[in-house]
Amino acid sequence: MSDKSATDIPSELIELQRVSNAEFLKVQAFNGHGRTSEWSDELHAEWKAQWEAWRVAAEAVYEAVCNHPAAAEMGRYTLEMAVKAAARSTAPVESHDLAA
């Protein structure tokens, strides 16, 4: 297994991870609304929809990493951790519709 630098990590994987990170931050924004048992049905539905958007984004990252040729070269886990590190070291992006 080789040790890849952030510049060697495929940009499409970094972008997918950045989108997933942005979706996760949106889920975390709901933490300021207090206890979930006190949420309105509307707020709970919004949280559920946002959580689903994050899940779809995270699954897209995982699938892309698993299917990328670099995963065979360096191992899936190593590639995934390198992608996460590279995504954290770059500016965040706006969310995209990955379900389309």
PDB file of C-alpha atoms in Angstrom:
ATOM      1  CA  MET A   1       0.000   0.000   0.000  1.00  0.00           C
ATOM      2  CA  SER A   2       1.304   3.409  -0.878  1.00  0.00           C
ATOM      3  CA  ASP A   3       1.038   6.585   1.165  1.00  0.00           C
ATOM      4  CA  LYS A   4      -0.819   9.127  -0.910  1.00  0.00           C
ATOM      5  CA  SER A   5      -0.729  12.859  -0.295  1.00  0.00           C
ATOM      6  CA  ALA A   6      -3.856  14.986  -0.446  1.00  0.00           C
ATOM      7  CA  THR A   7      -2.898  16.070  -3.958  1.00  0.00           C
ATOM      8  CA  ASP A   8      -3.043  12.425  -5.066  1.00  0.00           C
ATOM      9  CA  ILE A   9      -6.569  11.849  -3.738  1.00  0.00           C
ATOM     10  CA  PRO A  10      -9.131  11.935  -6.564  1.00  0.00           C
ATOM     11  CA  SER A  11     -10.918  15.290  -6.571  1.00  0.00           C
ATOM     12  CA  GLU A  12     -14.296  13.695  -7.251  1.00  0.00           C
ATOM     13  CA  LEU A  13     -14.026  11.745  -4.000  1.00  0.00           C
ATOM     14  CA  ILE A  14     -13.026  14.854  -2.067  1.00  0.00           C
ATOM     15  CA  GLU A  15     -15.996  16.740  -3.508  1.00  0.00           C
ATOM     16  CA  LEU A  16     -18.420  13.963  -2.531  1.00  0.00           C
ATOM     17  CA  GLN A  17     -17.023  13.976   1.015  1.00  0.00           C
ATOM     18  CA  ARG A  18     -17.293  17.767   1.207  1.00  0.00           C
ATOM     19  CA  VAL A  19     -20.960  17.531   0.239  1.00  0.00           C
ATOM     20  CA  SER A  20     -21.511  14.852   2.889  1.00  0.00           C
ATOM     21  CA  ASN A  21     -19.788  17.038   5.485  1.00  0.00           C
ATOM     22  CA  ALA A  22     -22.022  19.984   4.565  1.00  0.00           C
ATOM     23  CA  GLU A  23     -25.147  17.823   4.884  1.00  0.00           C
ATOM     24  CA  PHE A  24     -23.966  16.577   8.289  1.00  0.00           C
ATOM     25  CA  LEU A  25     -23.538  20.157   9.517  1.00  0.00           C
ATOM     26  CA  LYS A  26     -27.149  20.824   8.526  1.00  0.00           C
ATOM     27  CA  VAL A  27     -28.263  17.837  10.619  1.00  0.00           C
ATOM     28  CA  GLN A  28     -26.234  19.096  13.561  1.00  0.00           C
ATOM     29  CA  ALA A  29     -27.911  22.500  13.289  1.00  0.00           C
ATOM     30  CA  PHE A  30     -31.036  20.858  14.678  1.00  0.00           C
ATOM     31  CA  ASN A  31     -29.251  20.343  18.013  1.00  0.00           C
ATOM     32  CA  GLY A  32     -30.165  23.920  18.938  1.00  0.00           C
ATOM     33  CA  HIS A  33     -33.879  23.111  18.893  1.00  0.00           C
ATOM     34  CA  GLY A  34     -33.865  21.389  22.261  1.00  0.00           C
ATOM     35  CA  ARG A  35     -35.168  17.933  23.104  1.00  0.00           C
ATOM     36  CA  THR A  36     -36.619  15.990  20.203  1.00  0.00           C
ATOM     37  CA  SER A  37     -39.616  14.997  22.325  1.00  0.00           C
ATOM     38  CA  GLU A  38     -40.608  18.677  22.353  1.00  0.00           C
ATOM     39  CA  TRP A  39     -40.319  19.232  18.602  1.00  0.00           C
ATOM     40  CA  SER A  40     -43.307  19.993  16.426  1.00  0.00           C
ATOM     41  CA  ASP A  41     -44.273  17.479  13.772  1.00  0.00           C
ATOM     42  CA  GLU A  42     -43.040  19.943  11.150  1.00  0.00           C
ATOM     43  CA  LEU A  43     -39.610  20.337  12.754  1.00  0.00           C
ATOM     44  CA  HIS A  44     -39.275  16.591  13.180  1.00  0.00           C
ATOM     45  CA  ALA A  45     -40.140  16.103   9.483  1.00  0.00           C
ATOM     46  CA  GLU A  46     -37.528  18.697   8.488  1.00  0.00           C
ATOM     47  CA  TRP A  47     -34.893  16.937  10.615  1.00  0.00           C
ATOM     48  CA  LYS A  48     -35.807  13.566   9.146  1.00  0.00           C
ATOM     49  CA  ALA A  49     -35.555  14.927   5.583  1.00  0.00           C
ATOM     50  CA  GLN A  50     -32.164  16.502   6.335  1.00  0.00           C
ATOM     51  CA  TRP A  51     -30.915  13.325   8.001  1.00  0.00           C
ATOM     52  CA  GLU A  52     -31.954  11.392   4.899  1.00  0.00           C
ATOM     53  CA  ALA A  53     -30.067  13.876   2.675  1.00  0.00           C
ATOM     54  CA  TRP A  54     -26.949  13.307   4.795  1.00  0.00           C
ATOM     55  CA  ARG A  55     -27.408   9.515   4.642  1.00  0.00           C
ATOM     56  CA  VAL A  56     -27.644   9.617   0.840  1.00  0.00           C
ATOM     57  CA  ALA A  57     -24.536  11.812   0.635  1.00  0.00           C
ATOM     58  CA  ALA A  58     -22.566   9.554   3.011  1.00  0.00           C
ATOM     59  CA  GLU A  59     -23.581   6.448   1.073  1.00  0.00           C
ATOM     60  CA  ALA A  60     -22.465   8.103  -2.159  1.00  0.00           C
ATOM     61  CA  VAL A  61     -19.024   8.712  -0.649  1.00  0.00           C
ATOM     62  CA  TYR A  62     -18.725   5.162   0.623  1.00  0.00           C
ATOM     63  CA  GLU A  63     -19.796   3.641  -2.687  1.00  0.00           C
ATOM     64  CA  ALA A  64     -17.447   5.874  -4.678  1.00  0.00           C
ATOM     65  CA  VAL A  65     -14.519   5.057  -2.399  1.00  0.00           C
ATOM     66  CA  CYS A  66     -15.208   1.318  -2.518  1.00  0.00           C
ATOM     67  CA  ASN A  67     -15.435   1.340  -6.307  1.00  0.00           C
ATOM     68  CA  HIS A  68     -12.477   3.617  -7.000  1.00  0.00           C
ATOM     69  CA  PRO A  69      -9.344   1.933  -8.419  1.00  0.00           C
ATOM     70  CA  ALA A  70      -7.222   3.631  -5.743  1.00  0.00           C
ATOM     71  CA  ALA A  71      -9.043   1.552  -3.111  1.00  0.00           C
ATOM     72  CA  ALA A  72      -7.477  -1.598  -4.549  1.00  0.00           C
ATOM     73  CA  GLU A  73      -4.047   0.015  -4.537  1.00  0.00           C
ATOM     74  CA  MET A  74      -4.055   1.497  -1.041  1.00  0.00           C
ATOM     75  CA  GLY A  75      -6.966  -0.244   0.664  1.00  0.00           C
ATOM     76  CA  ARG A  76     -10.504   1.031   1.117  1.00  0.00           C
ATOM     77  CA  TYR A  77     -10.047   2.192   4.707  1.00  0.00           C
ATOM     78  CA  THR A  78      -6.812   4.058   3.948  1.00  0.00           C
ATOM     79  CA  LEU A  79      -8.381   5.743   0.933  1.00  0.00           C
ATOM     80  CA  GLU A  80     -11.508   6.658   2.894  1.00  0.00           C
ATOM     81  CA  MET A  81      -9.475   8.240   5.714  1.00  0.00           C
ATOM     82  CA  ALA A  82      -7.332  10.133   3.185  1.00  0.00           C
ATOM     83  CA  VAL A  83     -10.473  11.442   1.466  1.00  0.00           C
ATOM     84  CA  LYS A  84     -11.948  12.575   4.796  1.00  0.00           C
ATOM     85  CA  ALA A  85      -8.709  14.341   5.746  1.00  0.00           C
ATOM     86  CA  ALA A  86      -8.438  16.025   2.341  1.00  0.00           C
ATOM     87  CA  ALA A  87     -12.067  17.170   2.505  1.00  0.00           C
ATOM     88  CA  ARG A  88     -11.501  18.712   5.941  1.00  0.00           C
ATOM     89  CA  SER A  89      -8.467  20.616   4.666  1.00  0.00           C
ATOM     90  CA  THR A  90     -10.415  22.356   1.901  1.00  0.00           C
ATOM     91  CA  ALA A  91     -13.196  24.929   1.977  1.00  0.00           C
ATOM     92  CA  PRO A  92     -16.761  23.596   2.427  1.00  0.00           C
ATOM     93  CA  VAL A  93     -19.192  23.514  -0.465  1.00  0.00           C
ATOM     94  CA  GLU A  94     -22.901  23.947  -0.819  1.00  0.00           C
ATOM     95  CA  SER A  95     -25.052  20.841  -0.767  1.00  0.00           C
ATOM     96  CA  HIS A  96     -25.902  19.124  -4.046  1.00  0.00           C
ATOM     97  CA  ASP A  97     -28.765  16.829  -4.855  1.00  0.00           C
ATOM     98  CA  LEU A  98     -27.043  13.438  -4.919  1.00  0.00           C
ATOM     99  CA  ALA A  99     -30.268  11.475  -5.189  1.00  0.00           C
ATOM    100  CA  ALA A 100     -30.903  12.628  -8.745  1.00  0.00           C
TER     101      ALA A 100
END
